[in-house]
CSV table of C-alpha atoms and ligand atoms in Angstrom, one decimal:
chain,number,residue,atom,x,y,z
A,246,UNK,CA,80.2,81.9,-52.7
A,247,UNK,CA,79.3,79.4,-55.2
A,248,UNK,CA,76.0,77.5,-54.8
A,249,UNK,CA,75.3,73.9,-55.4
A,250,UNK,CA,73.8,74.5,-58.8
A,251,UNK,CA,76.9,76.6,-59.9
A,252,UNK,CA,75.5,80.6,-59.6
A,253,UNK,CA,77.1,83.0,-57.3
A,254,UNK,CA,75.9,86.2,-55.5
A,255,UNK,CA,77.1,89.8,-55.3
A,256,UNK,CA,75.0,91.0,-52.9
A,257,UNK,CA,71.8,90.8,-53.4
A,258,UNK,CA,72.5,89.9,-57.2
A,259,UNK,CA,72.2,86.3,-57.7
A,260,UNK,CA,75.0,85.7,-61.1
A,261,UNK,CA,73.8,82.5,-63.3
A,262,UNK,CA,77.6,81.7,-64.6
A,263,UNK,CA,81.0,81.6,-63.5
A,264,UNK,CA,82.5,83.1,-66.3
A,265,UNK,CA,81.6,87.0,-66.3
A,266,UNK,CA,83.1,89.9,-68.2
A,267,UNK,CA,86.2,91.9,-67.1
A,268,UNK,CA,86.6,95.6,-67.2
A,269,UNK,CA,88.1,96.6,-70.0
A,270,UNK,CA,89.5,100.1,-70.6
A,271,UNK,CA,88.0,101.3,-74.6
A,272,UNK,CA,86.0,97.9,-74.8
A,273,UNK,CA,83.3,96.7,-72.0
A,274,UNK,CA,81.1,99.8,-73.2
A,275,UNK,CA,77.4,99.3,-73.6
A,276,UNK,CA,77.7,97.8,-77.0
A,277,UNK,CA,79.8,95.4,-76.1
A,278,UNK,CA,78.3,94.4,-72.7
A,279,UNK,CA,74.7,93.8,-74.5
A,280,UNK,CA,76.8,91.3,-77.2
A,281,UNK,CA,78.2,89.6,-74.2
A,282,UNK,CA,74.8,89.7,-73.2
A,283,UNK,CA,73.4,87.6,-75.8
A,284,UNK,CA,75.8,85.2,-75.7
A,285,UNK,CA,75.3,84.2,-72.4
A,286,UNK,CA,77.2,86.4,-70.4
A,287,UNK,CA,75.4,87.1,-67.0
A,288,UNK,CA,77.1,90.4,-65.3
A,289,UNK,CA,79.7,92.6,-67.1
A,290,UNK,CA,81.7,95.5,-65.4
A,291,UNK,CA,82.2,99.0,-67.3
A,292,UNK,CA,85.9,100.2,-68.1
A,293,UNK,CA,87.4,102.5,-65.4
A,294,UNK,CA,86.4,105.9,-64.8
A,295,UNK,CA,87.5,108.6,-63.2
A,296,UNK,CA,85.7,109.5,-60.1
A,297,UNK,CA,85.4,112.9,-60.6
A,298,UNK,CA,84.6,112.7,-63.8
A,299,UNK,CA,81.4,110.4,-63.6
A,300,UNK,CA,79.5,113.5,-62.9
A,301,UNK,CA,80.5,115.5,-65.6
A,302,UNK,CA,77.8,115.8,-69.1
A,303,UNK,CA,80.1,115.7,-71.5
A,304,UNK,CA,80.1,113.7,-74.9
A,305,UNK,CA,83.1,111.5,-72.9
A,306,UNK,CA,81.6,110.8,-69.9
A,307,UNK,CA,78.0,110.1,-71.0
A,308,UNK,CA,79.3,107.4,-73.5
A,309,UNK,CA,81.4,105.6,-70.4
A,310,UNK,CA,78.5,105.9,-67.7
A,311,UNK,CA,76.2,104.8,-70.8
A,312,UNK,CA,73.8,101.9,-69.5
A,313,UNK,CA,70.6,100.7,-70.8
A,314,UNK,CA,67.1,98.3,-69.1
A,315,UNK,CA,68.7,95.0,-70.4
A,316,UNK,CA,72.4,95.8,-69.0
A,317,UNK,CA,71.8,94.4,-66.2
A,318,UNK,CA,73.4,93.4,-63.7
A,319,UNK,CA,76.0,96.1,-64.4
A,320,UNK,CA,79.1,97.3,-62.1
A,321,UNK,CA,80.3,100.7,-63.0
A,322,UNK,CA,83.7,100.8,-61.8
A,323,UNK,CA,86.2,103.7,-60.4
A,324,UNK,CA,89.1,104.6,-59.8
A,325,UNK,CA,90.6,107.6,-57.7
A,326,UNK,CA,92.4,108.3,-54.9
A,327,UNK,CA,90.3,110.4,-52.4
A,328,UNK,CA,87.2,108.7,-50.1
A,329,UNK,CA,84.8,111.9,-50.5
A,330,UNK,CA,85.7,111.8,-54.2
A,331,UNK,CA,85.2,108.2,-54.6
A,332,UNK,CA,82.2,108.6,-52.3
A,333,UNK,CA,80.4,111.1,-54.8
A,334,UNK,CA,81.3,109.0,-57.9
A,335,UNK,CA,79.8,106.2,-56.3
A,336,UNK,CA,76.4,108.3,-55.5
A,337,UNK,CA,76.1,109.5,-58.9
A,338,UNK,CA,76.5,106.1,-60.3
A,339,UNK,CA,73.8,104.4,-58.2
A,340,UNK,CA,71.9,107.8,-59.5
A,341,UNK,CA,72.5,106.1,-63.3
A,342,UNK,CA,71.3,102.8,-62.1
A,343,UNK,CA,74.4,100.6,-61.6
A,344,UNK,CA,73.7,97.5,-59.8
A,345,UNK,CA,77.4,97.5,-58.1
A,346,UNK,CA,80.2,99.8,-57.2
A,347,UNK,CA,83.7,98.3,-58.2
A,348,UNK,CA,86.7,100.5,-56.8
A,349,UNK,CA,90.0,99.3,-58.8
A,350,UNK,CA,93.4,99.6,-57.0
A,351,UNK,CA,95.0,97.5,-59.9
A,352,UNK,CA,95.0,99.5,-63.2
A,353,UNK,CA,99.4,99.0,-63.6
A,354,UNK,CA,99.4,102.1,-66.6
A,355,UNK,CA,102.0,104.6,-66.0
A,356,UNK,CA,99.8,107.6,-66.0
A,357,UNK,CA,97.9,105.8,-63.1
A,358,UNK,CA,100.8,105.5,-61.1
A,359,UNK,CA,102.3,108.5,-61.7
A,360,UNK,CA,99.0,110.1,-60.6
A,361,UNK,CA,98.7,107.7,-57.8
A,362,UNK,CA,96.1,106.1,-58.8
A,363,UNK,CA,94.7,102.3,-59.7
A,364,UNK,CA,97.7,99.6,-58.5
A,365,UNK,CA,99.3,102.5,-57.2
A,366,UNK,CA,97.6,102.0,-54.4
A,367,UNK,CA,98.6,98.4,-53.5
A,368,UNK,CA,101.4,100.3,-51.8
A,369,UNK,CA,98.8,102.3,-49.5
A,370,UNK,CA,96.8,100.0,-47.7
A,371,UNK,CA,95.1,101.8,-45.0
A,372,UNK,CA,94.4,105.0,-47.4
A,373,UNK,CA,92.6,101.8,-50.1
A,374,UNK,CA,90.4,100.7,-46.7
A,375,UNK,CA,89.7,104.2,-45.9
A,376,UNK,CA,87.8,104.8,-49.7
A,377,UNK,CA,86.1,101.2,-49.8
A,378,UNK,CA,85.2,102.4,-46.1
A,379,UNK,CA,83.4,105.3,-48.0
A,380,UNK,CA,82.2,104.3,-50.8
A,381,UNK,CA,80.2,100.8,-48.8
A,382,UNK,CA,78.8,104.1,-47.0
A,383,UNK,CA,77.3,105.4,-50.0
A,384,UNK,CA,76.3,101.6,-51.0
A,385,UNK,CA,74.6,101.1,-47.9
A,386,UNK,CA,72.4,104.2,-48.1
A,387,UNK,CA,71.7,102.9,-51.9
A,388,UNK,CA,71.3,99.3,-51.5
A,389,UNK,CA,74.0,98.7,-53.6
A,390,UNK,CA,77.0,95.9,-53.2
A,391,UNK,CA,80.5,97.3,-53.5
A,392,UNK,CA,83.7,95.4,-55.0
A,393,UNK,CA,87.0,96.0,-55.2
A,394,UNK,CA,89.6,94.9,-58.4
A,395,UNK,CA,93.3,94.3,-57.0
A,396,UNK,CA,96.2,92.6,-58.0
A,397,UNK,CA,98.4,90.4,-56.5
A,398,UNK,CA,101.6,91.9,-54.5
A,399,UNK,CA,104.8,93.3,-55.8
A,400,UNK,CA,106.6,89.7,-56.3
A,401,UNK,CA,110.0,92.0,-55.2
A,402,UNK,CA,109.0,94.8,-52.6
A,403,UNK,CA,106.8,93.6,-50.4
A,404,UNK,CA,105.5,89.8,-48.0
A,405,UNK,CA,101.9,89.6,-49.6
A,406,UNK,CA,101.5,91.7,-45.9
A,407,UNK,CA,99.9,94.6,-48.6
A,408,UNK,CA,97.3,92.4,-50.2
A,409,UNK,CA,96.5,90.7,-47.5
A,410,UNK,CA,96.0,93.8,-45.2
A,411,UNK,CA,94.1,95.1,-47.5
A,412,UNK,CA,92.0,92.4,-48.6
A,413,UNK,CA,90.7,91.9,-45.1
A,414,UNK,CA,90.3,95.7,-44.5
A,415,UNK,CA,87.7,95.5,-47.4
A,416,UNK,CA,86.4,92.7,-46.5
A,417,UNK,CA,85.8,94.0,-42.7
A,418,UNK,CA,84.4,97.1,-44.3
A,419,UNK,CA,81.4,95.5,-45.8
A,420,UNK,CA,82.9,95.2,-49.5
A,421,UNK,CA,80.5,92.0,-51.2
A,422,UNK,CA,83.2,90.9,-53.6
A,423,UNK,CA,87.0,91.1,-54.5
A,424,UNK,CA,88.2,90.7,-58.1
A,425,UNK,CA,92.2,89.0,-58.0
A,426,UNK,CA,94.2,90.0,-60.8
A,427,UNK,CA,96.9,87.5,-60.2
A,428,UNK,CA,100.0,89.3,-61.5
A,429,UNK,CA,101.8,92.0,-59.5
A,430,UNK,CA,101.8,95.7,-60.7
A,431,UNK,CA,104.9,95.5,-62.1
A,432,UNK,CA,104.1,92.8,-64.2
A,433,UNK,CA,101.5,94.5,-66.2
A,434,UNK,CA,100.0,92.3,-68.7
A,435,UNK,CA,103.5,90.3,-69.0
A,436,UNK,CA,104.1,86.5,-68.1
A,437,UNK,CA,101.8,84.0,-67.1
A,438,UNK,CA,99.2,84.7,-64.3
A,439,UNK,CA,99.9,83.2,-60.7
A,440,UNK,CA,96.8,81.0,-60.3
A,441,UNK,CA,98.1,79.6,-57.3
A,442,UNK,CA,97.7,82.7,-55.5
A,443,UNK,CA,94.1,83.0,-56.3
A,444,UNK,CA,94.0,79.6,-54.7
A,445,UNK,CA,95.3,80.8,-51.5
A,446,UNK,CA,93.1,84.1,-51.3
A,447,UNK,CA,90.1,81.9,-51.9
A,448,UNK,CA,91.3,79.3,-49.6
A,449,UNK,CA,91.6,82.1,-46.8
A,450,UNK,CA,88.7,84.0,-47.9
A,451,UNK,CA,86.6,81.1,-48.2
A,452,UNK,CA,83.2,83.0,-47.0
A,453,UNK,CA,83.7,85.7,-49.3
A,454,UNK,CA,83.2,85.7,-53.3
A,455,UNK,CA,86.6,86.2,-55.1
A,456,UNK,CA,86.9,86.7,-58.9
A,457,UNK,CA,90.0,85.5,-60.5
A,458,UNK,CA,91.4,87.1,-63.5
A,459,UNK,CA,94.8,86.5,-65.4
A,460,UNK,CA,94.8,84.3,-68.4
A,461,UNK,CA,91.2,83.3,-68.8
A,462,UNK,CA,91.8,82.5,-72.6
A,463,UNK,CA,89.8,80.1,-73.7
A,464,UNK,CA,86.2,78.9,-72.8
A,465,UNK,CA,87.8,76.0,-71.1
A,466,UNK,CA,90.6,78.0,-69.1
A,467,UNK,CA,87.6,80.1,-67.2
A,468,UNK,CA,86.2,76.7,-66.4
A,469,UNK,CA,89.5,75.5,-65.3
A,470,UNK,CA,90.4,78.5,-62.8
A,471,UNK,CA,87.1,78.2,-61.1
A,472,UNK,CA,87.3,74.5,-60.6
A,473,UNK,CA,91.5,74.5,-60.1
A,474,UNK,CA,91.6,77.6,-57.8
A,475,UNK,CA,88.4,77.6,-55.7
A,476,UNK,CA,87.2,80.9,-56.5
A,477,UNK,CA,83.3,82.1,-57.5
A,478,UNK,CA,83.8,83.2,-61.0
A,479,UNK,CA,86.4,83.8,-64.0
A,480,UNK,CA,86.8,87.2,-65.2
A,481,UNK,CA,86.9,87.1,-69.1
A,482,UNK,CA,89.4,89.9,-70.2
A,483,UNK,CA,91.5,89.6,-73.7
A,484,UNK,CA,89.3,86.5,-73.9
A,485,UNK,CA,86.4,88.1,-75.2
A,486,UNK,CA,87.9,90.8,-77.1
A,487,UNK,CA,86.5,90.6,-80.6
A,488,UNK,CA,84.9,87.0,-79.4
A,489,UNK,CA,81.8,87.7,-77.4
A,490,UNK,CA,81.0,84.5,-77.9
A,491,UNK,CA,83.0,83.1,-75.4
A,492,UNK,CA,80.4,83.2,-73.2
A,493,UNK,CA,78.4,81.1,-75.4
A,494,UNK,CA,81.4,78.5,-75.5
A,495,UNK,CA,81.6,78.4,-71.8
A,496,UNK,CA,77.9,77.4,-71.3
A,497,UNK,CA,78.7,74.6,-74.1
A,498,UNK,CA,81.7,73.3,-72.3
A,499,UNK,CA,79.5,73.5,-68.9
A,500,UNK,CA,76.8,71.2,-70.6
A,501,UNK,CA,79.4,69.2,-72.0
A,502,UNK,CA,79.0,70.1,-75.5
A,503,UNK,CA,82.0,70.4,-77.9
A,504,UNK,CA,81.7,74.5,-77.9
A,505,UNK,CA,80.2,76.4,-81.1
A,506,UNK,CA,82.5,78.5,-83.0
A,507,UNK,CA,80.6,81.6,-85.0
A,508,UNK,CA,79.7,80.9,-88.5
A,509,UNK,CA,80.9,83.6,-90.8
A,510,UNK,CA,77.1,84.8,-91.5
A,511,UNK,CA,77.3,84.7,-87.3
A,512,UNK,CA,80.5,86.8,-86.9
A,513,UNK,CA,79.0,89.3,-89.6
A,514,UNK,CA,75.8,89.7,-88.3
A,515,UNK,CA,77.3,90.7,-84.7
A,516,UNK,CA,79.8,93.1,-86.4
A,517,UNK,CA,77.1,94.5,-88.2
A,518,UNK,CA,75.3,95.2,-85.0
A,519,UNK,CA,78.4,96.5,-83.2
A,520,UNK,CA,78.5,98.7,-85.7
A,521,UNK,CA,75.0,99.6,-85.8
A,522,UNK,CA,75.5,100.1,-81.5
A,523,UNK,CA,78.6,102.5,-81.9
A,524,UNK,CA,77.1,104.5,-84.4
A,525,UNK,CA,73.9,105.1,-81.9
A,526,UNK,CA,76.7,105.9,-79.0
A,527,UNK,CA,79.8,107.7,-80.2
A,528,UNK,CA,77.5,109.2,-83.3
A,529,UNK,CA,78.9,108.7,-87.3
A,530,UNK,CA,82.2,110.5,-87.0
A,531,UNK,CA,83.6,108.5,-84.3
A,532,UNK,CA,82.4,105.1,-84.9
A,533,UNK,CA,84.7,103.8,-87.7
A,534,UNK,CA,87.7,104.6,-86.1
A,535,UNK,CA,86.2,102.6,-82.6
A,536,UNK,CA,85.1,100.0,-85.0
A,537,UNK,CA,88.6,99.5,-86.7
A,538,UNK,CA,90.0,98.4,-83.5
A,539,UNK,CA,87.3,95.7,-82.9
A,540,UNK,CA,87.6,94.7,-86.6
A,541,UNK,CA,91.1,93.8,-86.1
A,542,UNK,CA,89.9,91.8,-83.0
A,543,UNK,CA,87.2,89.9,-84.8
A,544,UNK,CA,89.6,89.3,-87.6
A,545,UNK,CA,91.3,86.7,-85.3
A,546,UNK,CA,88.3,84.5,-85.7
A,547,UNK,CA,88.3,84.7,-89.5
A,548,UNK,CA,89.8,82.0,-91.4
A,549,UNK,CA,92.2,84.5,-93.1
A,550,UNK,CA,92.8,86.6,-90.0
A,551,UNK,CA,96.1,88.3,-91.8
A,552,UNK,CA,94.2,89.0,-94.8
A,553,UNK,CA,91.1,90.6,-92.6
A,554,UNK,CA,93.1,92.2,-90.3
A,555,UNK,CA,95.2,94.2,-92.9
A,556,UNK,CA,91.3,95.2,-94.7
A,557,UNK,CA,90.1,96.5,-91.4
A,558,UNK,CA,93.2,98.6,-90.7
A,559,UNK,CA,93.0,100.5,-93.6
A,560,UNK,CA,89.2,101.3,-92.5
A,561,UNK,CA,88.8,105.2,-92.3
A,562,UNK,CA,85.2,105.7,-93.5
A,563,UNK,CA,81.6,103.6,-92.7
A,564,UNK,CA,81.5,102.7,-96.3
A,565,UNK,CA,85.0,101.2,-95.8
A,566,UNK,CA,84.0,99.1,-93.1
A,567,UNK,CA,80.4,97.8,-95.1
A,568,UNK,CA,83.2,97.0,-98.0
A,569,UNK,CA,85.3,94.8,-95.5
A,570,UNK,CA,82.1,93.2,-94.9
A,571,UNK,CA,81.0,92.8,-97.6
A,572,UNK,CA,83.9,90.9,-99.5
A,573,UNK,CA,85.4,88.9,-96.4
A,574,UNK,CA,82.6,87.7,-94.7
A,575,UNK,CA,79.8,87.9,-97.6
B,860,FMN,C1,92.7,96.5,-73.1
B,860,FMN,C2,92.6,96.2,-71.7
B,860,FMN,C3,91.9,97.1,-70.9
B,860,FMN,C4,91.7,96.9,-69.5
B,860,FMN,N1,91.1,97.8,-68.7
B,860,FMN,C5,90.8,97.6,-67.4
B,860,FMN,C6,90.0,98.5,-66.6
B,860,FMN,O1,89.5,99.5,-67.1
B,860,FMN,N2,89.8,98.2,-65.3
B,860,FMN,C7,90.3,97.0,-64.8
B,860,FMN,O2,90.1,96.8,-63.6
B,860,FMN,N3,91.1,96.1,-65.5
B,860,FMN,C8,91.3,96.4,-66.8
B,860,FMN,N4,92.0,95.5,-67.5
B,860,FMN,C9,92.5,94.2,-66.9
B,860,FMN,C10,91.6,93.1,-67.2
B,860,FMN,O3,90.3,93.3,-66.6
B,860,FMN,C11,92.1,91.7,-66.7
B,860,FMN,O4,92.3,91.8,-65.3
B,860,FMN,C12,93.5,91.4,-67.3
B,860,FMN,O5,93.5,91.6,-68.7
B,860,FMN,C13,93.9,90.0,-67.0
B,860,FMN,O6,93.1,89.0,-67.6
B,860,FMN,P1,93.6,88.2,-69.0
B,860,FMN,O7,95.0,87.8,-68.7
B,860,FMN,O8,92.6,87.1,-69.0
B,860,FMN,O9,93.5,89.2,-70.1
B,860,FMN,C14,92.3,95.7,-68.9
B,860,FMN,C15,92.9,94.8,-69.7
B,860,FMN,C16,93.1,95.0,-71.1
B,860,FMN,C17,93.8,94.0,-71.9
């Protein structure tokens, strides 16, 4: 719960400012989480991995369970559909040194469902209690908090009696935090999000920290859904893609300042050291084509962002990517 002077807790974890970053499948790696970082951001959660996979060496894994001393506080997140499986993912991810276990029942991709996996499991309440029941297990003997990531309940199907059962099976099983993505499943990433119904988990929930997520746009909007809603933090998803000053912004907007947009020479120098970061992670080969996607991200905060975003497209090469540099942002 939110403290007078605006922090919240995960546990033990005391979190300077309600606007933290969202998992984010291909994005919230550790070169992005230590941007984020500088900017202001005060805890940031990895994309989703694959239980079993979390203890594997290869070139995959080790980039997605990548962490580093300043990346902290860090939640490694899972997903998977077994408690001993979830329970061993968990162990070797306290192992790397992540300050929090989140367990997401809300990833709404096909090849989730169809594997029965992520927001698949909103429709499997007691087998969803049964792994945060394991996994708080494995927390416990590591001193480490667990969370969950859910979404809200199928609008058609089903009462709310899923999310709601669930929700307070986690909660009884020790689980620190809950993260509300408030659009169903089905929805995906399509319409607006129901704030409303983060409103009335928090309002039920009230001694327990509950993250909203869903539509936290602007610097403003995160501000907004704490405040409007009730809950302990905004979760910063599409937000912060290619703007990791966002964070940044939200502090202004907190202090009452109109907030700072990047200079060029500022959006430039942070792409450069993105760059920089992804060479040092994926190595030289992969980097340009993970850096072409953020390009066309940052592009948005250009002020030809049609222009850019056609330049960084066509990026296949580093020396491509320097040239795009070079001649758009100078
Ligand atoms: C590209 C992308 C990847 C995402 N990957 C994950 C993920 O790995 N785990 C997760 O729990 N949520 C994931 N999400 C969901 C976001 O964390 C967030 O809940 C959602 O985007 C709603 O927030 P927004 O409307 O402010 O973007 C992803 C969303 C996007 C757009």
């Amino acid at each position: 719960m939110r403290t007078e002077t605006g922090t919240f807790r995960i546990g033990p974890i005391e979190i300077s400012s309600p606007a933290v970053l969202a998992p984010l499948a291909g994005y919230s790696d550790l070169v992005f989480r230590r941007l984020c970082r500088r900017m202001g951001c005060p805890y940031c959660t990895t994309e989703m991995m694959l239980d079993r996979c979390v203890s594997i060496n290869g070139k995959q894994q080790v980039t997605l369970v990548a962490t580093d001393r300043d990346d902290h506080p860090v939640a490694g997140q899972l997903v998977g559909n077994q408690p001993d499986v979830m329970a061993a993912g968990a162990r070797q991810l306290c192992a790397k040194g992540f300050d929090v276990i989140d367990l997401n029942f809300a990833c709404p991709v096909n090849k989730a469902l169809r594997r029965r996996r992520g927001g698949y499991l909103m429709s499997d309440p007691i087998l969803v209690v049964e792994i945060v029941q394991a996994v708080v297990e494995v927390g416990k003997e590591n001193d480490k908090p667990v969370t969950l990531k859910v979404r809200q309940r199928n609008k058609n199907t089903d009462d709310e009696g899923n999310f709601f059962t669930i929700a307070q099976g986690a909660y009884e099983a020790g689980a620190s935090a809950i993260t509300v993505h408030a659009r169903s499943v089905e929805q995906k990433y399509a319409g607006p999000a129901d704030w409303d119904f983060l409103r009335r988990v928090k309002e039920h929930f009230a001694d327990w920290v509950v993250i909203g997520s869903g539509d936290v746009l602007t610097p403003e909007s995160a501000l907004a859904m704490v405040r409007e809603t009730g809950v302990d933090a905004a979760a910063v998803a599409r937000g912060a893609l290619g703007n990791p000053w966002f964070f940044r912004q939200v502090r202004d907007v907190q202090a009452g300042r109109e907030p700072r947009q990047p200079t060029l020479a500022e959006q430039a120098e942070v792409m450069r050291e993105h760059f920089d970061g992804a060479v040092e992670l994926y190595g030289p080969r992969k980097a340009p084509s993970i850096m072409r996607k953020w390009g066309i991200r940052y592009a948005r905060m250009h002020p030809h962002p049609k222009q850019v975003r056609m330049a960084f497209v066509a990026v296949k090469k580093t020396d491509d990517w320097r040239a795009v540099l070079d001649r758009y942002y100078g």
